[in-house]
Amino acid sequence: MKFGFSYVGLIWYVLLLIPNLIWTKHKPKDYEEYVVKENKILLALERTGQFIITPVAIFFSDFNYKGWHFWSIVLLVSFLCMVLYELFWIRYFRSEKTMKDFYSSYWGIPLAGATLPVVAFFLLGIYGGNILMLMGSVILGVGHIGIHLQHRNEVYGPKVKKKRKLPQRILFGTFKVVATLLLIVICGAFMFFIACRNINQFKHAIAYKDGVNDQIYVQLNDQEEYISIIGKSTENPVIISLHGGPGSPTTYIDYCWQDYLTDKYTVISWDERGCGRTYYRNMDIDSDNLTLSFEQQVEDLDALVNYACERFDQEQVIILGHSYGTMLGSRYALAYPEKVSAYIGVGQCVNERDYYGETYSYQDALIQAMAMGDDTTEMEAAYEKFSTDKSIANLLQLRSYVSQYHPQTVTKDISAMAALTSPIAGVDDIRWYMVQMGATMGDTRYEELVEKPLGQYMMDFNALEYNDNYQMPVLLLSGSCDWICPVGLVKEYAQCITAPNVEVNLIEGCGHSPQGQLPKEFADRIKAFLEK
């Protein structure tokens, strides 16, 4: 939730207010006779709802237009409800202005004068992700619709039920119950996740009020790129977190583990060039990611390090990479040792030449399967298919067979909940995630945008041949059950490098992303290493 003027909320409020002001001089005949019968509880709820939504609609900028995207459909439907609301009033003002005119259905919508604005403001709350608007709309709806339903029944009498045969009654009744429950579940889910998101926003606002809590775009070479910065003190050392993929930004969910570090460190997450919010920010000038390359990302990272050092008055930063981010992070730490005080590789990529890590995992799973006497025909076929066509869909199919022989004892993962309740998740995060999901179903857009530009470097990457010499302490932190970047290769890499201090630290039972499985333990391991 963000304080600020909402012109959209003001428009909705004006559309609500004007016909009601006119109505005060054109009330239905005998309306006052019905007012004295209004239920006091419903009246109190109506007033409470009005009291909530009026300031919220105007003084939270969440509802303002954010450009066209799929959530804009919610805003559009909300606006259409307000348009229908105005048309309802026009019809009423042109009528005889009787109670029956006031409560007759409009376009098949019962109690249109009461239901349409309530629905409009509820949808506005969903669009803006504002739980106060949602709660206010629900309270208003119970009171406002309840009062006018009471009046309608007084005017028209109880609704006469159509006589239907027993099978029809069962079918219609079942449909009505299912539709009602489905509507309650959907609306309830929206309210729950939006409430959790608002609570997290509130917590961050308090936790980082004396530090930094920024989600901004910064100029990194020729592009503006998206970063999130959180920390309780701007004087703390800086950690720059590099996501994996390539092209799989996690900036909007990283708070789930970074919050455990921010008492002692300022943490920067970054949507790297060519993906996520950074891609959409620069889509007009580089829609095909023609500027994307591994070397360019290293240059961007250097520009980000310079920005962080200048802003927070630091001489060095700590580089933390995950998966593909360890390629980027390790090469940067080796190329610019004077700017890096420590390097942390989470799920360290070691030998990615021709997807050797996948072959390593597959061979181990094959040995286990044969030892158990299992039929390996399908797994071998999946490997052959992947060897011929290294698409994401084929990769995931192979992993589905291999993972059966590499179970994780830690099965929980809070990443999905962290995404749904993220205090900073935005439309562009969801848009990019859908691009990634499309790749699993055969869509080639993700491959064209990210994998092809970075694929050649990745396919030639074999750190075991590089004799890496780090000038700073190195932590290689993995889940003990990580078979995407196999722990065996990580241990082998630790034996091949030189550094002031090299530590291999395994979080028992976790897989490739321990930060999403045991976030506090993950952060504690990092703190313990950095404080030595």
XYZ file of C-alpha atoms in Angstrom:
532
model
C 0.000 0.000 0.000
C 1.282 3.455 -0.931
C 0.033 6.760 0.402
C -0.571 9.314 -2.303
C -3.325 10.930 -4.332
C -5.419 8.549 -6.457
C -7.126 10.226 -9.394
C -8.808 6.903 -10.251
C -10.266 6.628 -6.750
C -11.451 10.222 -6.964
C -13.189 9.545 -10.295
C -14.947 6.491 -8.851
C -15.982 8.475 -5.790
C -17.350 11.354 -7.899
C -19.295 8.863 -10.040
C -20.745 7.479 -6.818
C -21.458 10.833 -5.209
C -23.062 12.879 -7.995
C -26.137 10.690 -8.657
C -26.674 10.270 -4.925
C -26.681 14.049 -4.445
C -29.224 14.419 -7.257
C -31.237 11.570 -5.758
C -31.733 13.507 -2.505
C -34.068 15.809 -4.435
C -35.695 13.035 -6.437
C -36.376 10.339 -3.883
C -39.083 7.754 -4.621
C -42.533 8.496 -3.350
C -43.082 7.165 0.172
C -39.368 6.424 0.562
C -39.299 7.928 4.063
C -41.831 5.344 5.207
C -39.312 2.617 4.467
C -36.319 4.394 6.022
C -37.714 4.157 9.556
C -37.785 0.365 9.203
C -34.080 0.017 8.322
C -32.097 -2.466 10.360
C -29.774 -0.560 12.701
C -26.971 -3.112 12.419
C -27.032 -3.027 8.619
C -27.144 0.751 8.742
C -24.077 0.816 11.011
C -22.216 -1.514 8.616
C -23.145 0.690 5.671
C -21.823 3.791 7.418
C -18.648 1.983 8.470
C -17.994 0.807 4.916
C -18.505 4.312 3.568
C -16.179 5.690 6.236
C -13.428 3.254 5.150
C -13.604 3.369 1.364
C -13.947 7.147 0.982
C -10.474 8.171 2.275
C -8.834 4.953 1.065
C -10.021 5.510 -2.510
C -8.508 8.992 -2.622
C -5.422 8.834 -0.393
C -3.796 5.606 -1.618
C -2.116 5.753 -5.028
C -2.435 1.960 -5.476
C -5.484 2.460 -7.696
C -3.931 4.686 -10.343
C -3.509 3.377 -13.884
C -0.213 1.500 -14.283
C -0.225 0.836 -18.007
C -2.021 -1.901 -19.869
C -1.518 -5.462 -18.627
C -3.695 -8.410 -17.672
C -4.628 -6.875 -14.295
C -5.957 -3.883 -16.211
C -8.950 -6.053 -17.095
C -9.972 -5.886 -13.424
C -9.793 -2.088 -13.528
C -11.772 -2.049 -16.763
C -14.539 -4.251 -15.329
C -14.647 -2.027 -12.252
C -15.059 1.013 -14.490
C -17.801 -0.704 -16.502
C -19.662 -1.361 -13.235
C -19.535 2.369 -12.505
C -20.725 3.172 -16.038
C -23.676 0.809 -15.590
C -24.304 2.453 -12.238
C -24.597 5.841 -13.933
C -26.914 4.401 -16.599
C -29.054 2.881 -13.865
C -29.495 6.311 -12.320
C -30.291 7.902 -15.682
C -33.046 5.333 -16.162
C -34.380 6.034 -12.684
C -34.354 9.830 -13.100
C -36.308 9.445 -16.347
C -38.885 7.163 -14.699
C -41.897 7.954 -12.521
C -39.524 7.745 -9.544
C -41.533 5.204 -7.616
C -40.110 2.614 -5.233
C -40.720 -0.047 -7.872
C -38.755 1.995 -10.405
C -35.930 2.333 -7.875
C -35.738 -1.380 -7.141
C -36.449 -2.893 -10.549
C -33.577 -4.926 -11.976
C -31.296 -3.349 -14.563
C -29.870 -5.474 -17.379
C -30.739 -8.479 -15.231
C -28.692 -7.120 -12.315
C -30.731 -7.246 -9.092
C -30.472 -4.188 -6.840
C -28.201 -2.556 -9.433
C -28.073 0.704 -7.516
C -26.564 -1.099 -4.520
C -24.593 -3.983 -6.001
C -22.805 -2.215 -8.881
C -20.795 0.315 -6.811
C -19.918 -2.288 -4.199
C -18.591 -4.638 -6.876
C -16.772 -1.729 -8.562
C -14.933 -0.728 -5.386
C -14.159 -4.348 -4.478
C -12.560 -4.864 -7.912
C -10.686 -1.600 -7.460
C -9.292 -3.040 -4.232
C -8.099 -6.138 -6.089
C -6.502 -4.024 -8.827
C -4.713 -1.852 -6.281
C -3.854 -4.719 -3.946
C -5.308 -2.806 -1.010
C -6.893 -4.810 1.796
C -8.493 -1.720 3.360
C -10.495 -1.136 0.199
C -11.479 -4.807 0.051
C -12.572 -4.887 3.689
C -14.420 -1.595 3.342
C -16.221 -2.871 0.241
C -17.290 -6.073 1.980
C -18.563 -4.197 5.033
C -20.333 -1.682 2.806
C -21.785 -4.489 0.714
C -23.256 -6.340 3.693
C -24.849 -3.179 5.057
C -25.815 -1.350 1.857
C -27.071 -4.330 -0.127
C -28.734 -5.752 2.983
C -30.720 -2.560 3.578
C -31.878 -2.284 -0.017
C -32.704 -5.980 -0.195
C -34.960 -5.427 2.799
C -36.635 -2.473 1.058
C -37.052 -4.409 -2.187
C -38.798 -7.254 -0.368
C -41.090 -4.707 1.259
C -41.924 -3.185 -2.128
C -42.321 -6.332 -4.199
C -42.987 -8.878 -1.477
C -41.042 -12.131 -1.067
C -39.679 -13.468 -4.319
C -41.958 -16.156 -5.740
C -39.955 -19.250 -6.525
C -40.582 -20.895 -9.830
C -42.030 -24.358 -9.635
C -39.546 -26.837 -10.984
C -39.425 -30.575 -11.113
C -37.282 -32.307 -8.530
C -34.307 -33.044 -10.894
C -34.322 -29.410 -12.009
C -34.404 -28.172 -8.412
C -31.480 -30.410 -7.504
C -29.482 -29.341 -10.547
C -30.218 -25.648 -10.092
C -29.630 -25.812 -6.343
C -26.326 -27.610 -6.783
C -25.169 -25.097 -9.385
C -26.147 -22.203 -7.129
C -24.298 -23.653 -4.134
C -21.167 -24.469 -6.157
C -21.134 -21.039 -7.821
C -21.569 -19.305 -4.461
C -18.821 -21.334 -2.796
C -16.500 -20.752 -5.751
C -17.118 -17.018 -5.592
C -16.484 -16.988 -1.841
C -13.247 -18.980 -2.242
C -11.944 -16.745 -5.044
C -12.800 -13.503 -3.258
C -11.498 -14.906 0.020
C -8.215 -15.938 -1.597
C -7.736 -12.457 -3.056
C -8.427 -10.870 0.308
C -6.114 -13.270 2.162
C -3.105 -12.831 -0.106
C -3.591 -9.093 -0.484
C -3.875 -8.778 3.306
C -0.638 -10.761 3.771
C 1.052 -8.607 1.139
C -0.086 -5.407 2.877
C 1.084 -6.749 6.248
C 4.525 -7.468 4.770
C 4.602 -3.978 3.279
C 3.752 -2.550 6.690
C 6.416 -4.673 8.409
C 9.085 -3.565 5.947
C 8.099 0.073 6.300
C 8.652 -0.194 10.064
C 11.718 -2.459 9.991
C 13.612 -0.307 7.496
C 12.380 3.162 8.455
C 15.871 4.141 9.648
C 17.685 2.292 6.873
C 16.821 1.685 3.242
C 13.846 0.060 1.507
C 14.084 1.019 -2.160
C 12.798 -0.565 -5.343
C 14.259 1.547 -8.118
C 15.774 1.624 -11.583
C 19.415 2.660 -11.835
C 21.484 3.464 -14.921
C 23.896 0.601 -15.553
C 25.844 1.435 -18.691
C 23.320 1.898 -21.528
C 20.183 0.663 -19.695
C 18.104 1.461 -16.642
C 17.966 -1.752 -14.617
C 15.801 -2.766 -11.678
C 17.164 -3.310 -8.174
C 15.700 -3.767 -4.711
C 17.684 -2.599 -1.676
C 16.809 -3.388 1.937
C 18.755 -2.868 5.124
C 18.317 -1.535 8.648
C 21.361 0.716 8.472
C 22.961 2.359 5.467
C 26.337 1.998 7.173
C 26.332 -1.816 7.020
C 28.398 -3.819 4.505
C 26.667 -4.438 1.174
C 25.727 -7.830 -0.279
C 24.811 -7.961 -3.968
C 22.629 -10.986 -4.735
C 22.696 -12.457 -8.253
C 19.796 -14.644 -9.357
C 19.961 -17.818 -11.389
C 18.365 -19.060 -14.550
C 19.775 -17.507 -16.559
C 16.940 -15.046 -16.752
C 15.080 -16.171 -13.621
C 14.884 -13.080 -11.400
C 13.888 -13.653 -7.793
C 14.033 -10.058 -6.586
C 10.374 -10.074 -5.538
C 10.758 -13.149 -3.291
C 14.302 -12.699 -1.982
C 12.999 -10.838 1.058
C 12.033 -14.222 2.560
C 15.701 -14.901 3.366
C 17.243 -11.445 3.107
C 15.153 -10.175 6.034
C 17.313 -12.412 8.232
C 20.479 -10.630 7.048
C 19.432 -7.010 7.087
C 20.301 -6.367 10.725
C 23.972 -6.534 9.755
C 24.011 -6.134 5.972
C 22.428 -4.028 3.269
C 21.236 -6.429 0.566
C 20.779 -5.563 -3.099
C 18.858 -7.826 -5.472
C 19.017 -7.173 -9.193
C 16.973 -8.144 -12.241
C 19.888 -8.751 -14.581
C 19.959 -7.426 -18.129
C 17.537 -9.168 -20.455
C 14.945 -10.391 -17.954
C 12.238 -9.427 -15.504
C 11.526 -5.793 -14.815
C 14.788 -4.773 -16.457
C 13.664 -6.319 -19.742
C 10.287 -4.584 -19.694
C 11.901 -1.263 -18.751
C 14.063 -1.458 -21.887
C 11.719 -3.347 -24.191
C 11.187 -0.346 -26.452
C 14.911 -0.023 -27.187
C 15.996 -3.676 -27.002
C 12.959 -5.931 -27.390
C 15.039 -8.792 -28.831
C 17.805 -8.586 -26.191
C 20.406 -7.796 -28.837
C 22.630 -6.193 -26.197
C 22.515 -9.253 -23.928
C 25.729 -11.206 -23.442
C 27.635 -12.643 -20.510
C 30.363 -10.041 -20.916
C 27.772 -7.250 -20.883
C 26.240 -8.601 -17.687
C 29.681 -8.547 -16.070
C 30.032 -4.897 -17.105
C 26.565 -4.173 -15.705
C 27.493 -5.858 -12.452
C 30.612 -3.697 -12.232
C 28.464 -0.601 -12.732
C 26.120 -1.846 -9.987
C 29.046 -2.440 -7.628
C 30.302 1.093 -8.294
C 26.819 2.462 -7.628
C 26.538 0.538 -4.342
C 29.984 1.569 -3.144
C 29.345 5.226 -3.923
C 25.851 5.310 -2.431
C 26.730 3.477 0.793
C 30.287 4.762 1.136
C 31.890 1.321 0.846
C 35.166 0.288 -0.728
C 34.094 -3.297 -1.400
C 30.952 -5.423 -1.608
C 30.118 -9.045 -0.903
C 29.040 -10.977 -3.991
C 26.432 -13.723 -3.534
C 25.368 -15.726 -6.560
C 22.846 -18.516 -6.951
C 23.031 -21.105 -9.747
C 23.708 -19.168 -12.986
C 24.437 -16.194 -10.730
C 27.505 -18.070 -9.490
C 28.984 -17.974 -12.992
C 28.465 -14.234 -13.122
C 29.524 -13.692 -9.518
C 32.616 -15.880 -9.550
C 33.939 -14.403 -12.808
C 33.366 -10.897 -11.473
C 35.085 -11.644 -8.148
C 38.085 -13.020 -10.037
C 38.213 -10.093 -12.466
C 37.724 -7.335 -9.864
C 39.205 -8.668 -6.597
C 39.827 -5.144 -5.298
C 36.050 -4.538 -5.216
C 34.967 -7.797 -3.568
C 35.495 -8.613 0.119
C 33.953 -12.115 -0.022
C 32.387 -14.427 -2.582
C 29.452 -16.744 -1.789
C 28.356 -19.327 -4.349
C 24.962 -20.937 -3.658
C 24.440 -24.006 -5.824
C 27.756 -23.253 -7.517
C 27.890 -23.943 -11.241
C 31.071 -25.902 -11.874
C 30.991 -27.760 -15.183
C 28.129 -26.717 -17.451
C 29.813 -27.727 -20.689
C 27.136 -29.463 -22.741
C 24.983 -29.655 -19.584
C 27.496 -31.895 -17.861
C 25.791 -31.358 -14.495
C 22.623 -32.949 -15.886
C 24.637 -35.866 -17.256
C 26.369 -36.246 -13.875
C 22.999 -36.413 -12.094
C 21.500 -38.715 -14.705
C 24.368 -41.188 -14.488
C 24.112 -41.339 -10.705
C 20.344 -41.913 -10.907
C 20.818 -44.580 -13.577
C 23.288 -46.473 -11.403
C 20.879 -46.361 -8.461
C 17.937 -47.472 -10.599
C 19.831 -50.421 -12.027
C 21.049 -51.444 -8.567
C 17.407 -51.472 -7.417
C 16.337 -53.477 -10.449
C 14.065 -50.717 -11.754
C 13.048 -50.375 -15.372
C 15.194 -47.547 -16.769
C 13.789 -47.534 -20.293
C 11.824 -44.287 -19.949
C 14.619 -42.469 -18.108
C 17.175 -43.487 -20.738
C 14.793 -42.403 -23.499
C 14.337 -39.036 -21.791
C 18.114 -38.598 -21.613
C 18.526 -39.425 -25.290
C 15.763 -37.001 -26.176
C 17.399 -34.266 -24.095
C 20.815 -35.001 -25.622
C 19.316 -34.469 -29.064
C 17.242 -31.397 -28.191
C 18.276 -29.476 -25.074
C 15.003 -27.596 -24.716
C 13.621 -26.615 -21.319
C 10.692 -28.980 -21.752
C 13.042 -31.922 -22.399
C 15.267 -30.864 -19.509
C 12.346 -30.848 -17.084
C 11.153 -34.216 -18.347
C 14.595 -35.722 -17.734
C 14.737 -34.210 -14.255
C 11.328 -35.700 -13.436
C 12.840 -39.197 -13.835
C 16.215 -38.426 -12.258
C 14.731 -36.686 -9.194
C 13.006 -39.899 -8.110
C 16.432 -41.229 -7.124
C 17.577 -37.983 -5.491
C 14.883 -37.239 -2.866
C 15.169 -34.257 -0.549
C 14.483 -34.819 3.122
C 13.518 -31.150 3.486
C 10.400 -30.955 1.367
C 8.981 -27.570 2.359
C 9.585 -24.532 0.181
C 8.199 -21.112 1.065
C 9.004 -19.541 -2.311
C 5.445 -19.807 -3.673
C 3.929 -18.234 -0.557
C 6.659 -15.586 -0.568
C 5.716 -14.695 -4.143
C 1.971 -14.543 -3.414
C 2.479 -12.331 -0.346
C 5.471 -10.343 -1.595
C 5.544 -6.710 -0.456
C 7.177 -5.634 -3.723
C 5.886 -8.019 -6.418
C 4.617 -6.160 -9.459
C 2.948 -6.789 -12.767
C 6.234 -7.100 -14.663
C 7.379 -9.833 -12.268
C 4.275 -11.843 -13.129
C 4.570 -11.104 -16.846
C 8.119 -12.430 -16.948
C 7.221 -15.464 -14.865
C 4.576 -16.315 -17.453
C 7.242 -16.091 -20.169
C 9.315 -18.617 -18.215
C 6.332 -20.900 -17.722
C 5.651 -20.735 -21.432
C 9.050 -22.280 -22.056
C 7.990 -25.411 -20.174
C 5.100 -25.793 -22.621
C 7.101 -25.362 -25.800
C 7.000 -21.577 -26.214
C 10.369 -20.472 -27.637
C 10.253 -16.814 -26.559
C 12.280 -17.344 -23.382
C 14.843 -19.392 -25.277
C 15.170 -16.724 -27.967
C 15.435 -13.859 -25.474
C 17.758 -15.360 -22.869
C 19.132 -18.809 -23.553
C 20.495 -18.160 -27.019
C 22.405 -14.961 -26.114
C 23.917 -16.571 -22.985
C 23.928 -20.198 -24.087
C 27.284 -20.250 -25.840
C 29.112 -19.024 -22.756
C 27.253 -21.451 -20.532
C 27.878 -24.401 -22.821
C 31.635 -23.742 -22.680
C 31.794 -23.137 -18.911
C 33.985 -25.573 -16.990
C 35.503 -24.010 -13.894
C 37.508 -27.167 -13.168
C 39.860 -26.164 -15.992
C 40.369 -22.528 -14.940
C 42.662 -22.826 -11.870
C 40.687 -20.033 -10.217
C 42.653 -17.912 -7.781
C 40.405 -15.881 -5.489
C 41.826 -12.974 -3.509
C 38.989 -13.085 -0.984
C 37.320 -15.742 1.254
C 35.016 -18.133 -0.606
C 31.902 -19.873 0.715
C 30.355 -22.597 -1.417
C 26.912 -23.089 0.132
C 24.632 -25.832 -1.174
C 21.769 -28.052 -0.216
C 23.129 -31.529 0.494
C 20.582 -32.914 -1.977
C 21.343 -30.510 -4.809
C 21.590 -32.489 -8.043
C 21.003 -29.567 -10.397
C 24.433 -28.205 -9.543
C 25.705 -31.460 -7.996
C 27.417 -31.274 -4.625
C 30.059 -33.728 -5.832
C 31.215 -31.236 -8.459
C 31.133 -28.394 -5.924
C 33.462 -30.328 -3.611
C 35.740 -31.079 -6.543
C 35.819 -27.374 -7.448
C 36.741 -26.438 -3.867
C 39.818 -28.619 -4.205
C 40.842 -26.910 -7.458
C 40.792 -23.285 -6.353
C 43.021 -21.132 -4.190
C 41.705 -18.504 -1.777
C 42.492 -17.116 1.683
C 39.722 -19.347 2.970
C 37.541 -21.880 1.135
C 34.554 -23.387 2.898
C 32.071 -25.926 1.562
C 28.929 -25.723 3.664
C 26.004 -28.099 3.094
C 22.498 -27.515 4.423
C 21.265 -31.005 5.145
C 18.256 -32.244 3.217
C 17.839 -29.195 0.972
C 18.002 -29.074 -2.786
C 19.117 -26.468 -5.286
C 17.502 -23.495 -3.532
C 18.067 -23.829 0.242
C 17.254 -20.139 0.680
C 13.616 -20.918 -0.092
C 13.503 -24.079 2.021
C 15.274 -23.068 5.222
C 15.708 -19.290 4.840
C 16.767 -18.514 8.404
C 19.317 -21.315 8.552
C 20.564 -20.241 5.135
C 21.069 -16.665 6.357
C 22.672 -17.845 9.603
C 25.253 -19.888 7.660
C 26.151 -16.784 5.636
C 26.453 -14.630 8.758
C 28.657 -17.189 10.480
C 30.995 -17.311 7.493
C 31.239 -13.545 7.044
C 31.847 -12.931 10.730
C 34.863 -15.234 10.980
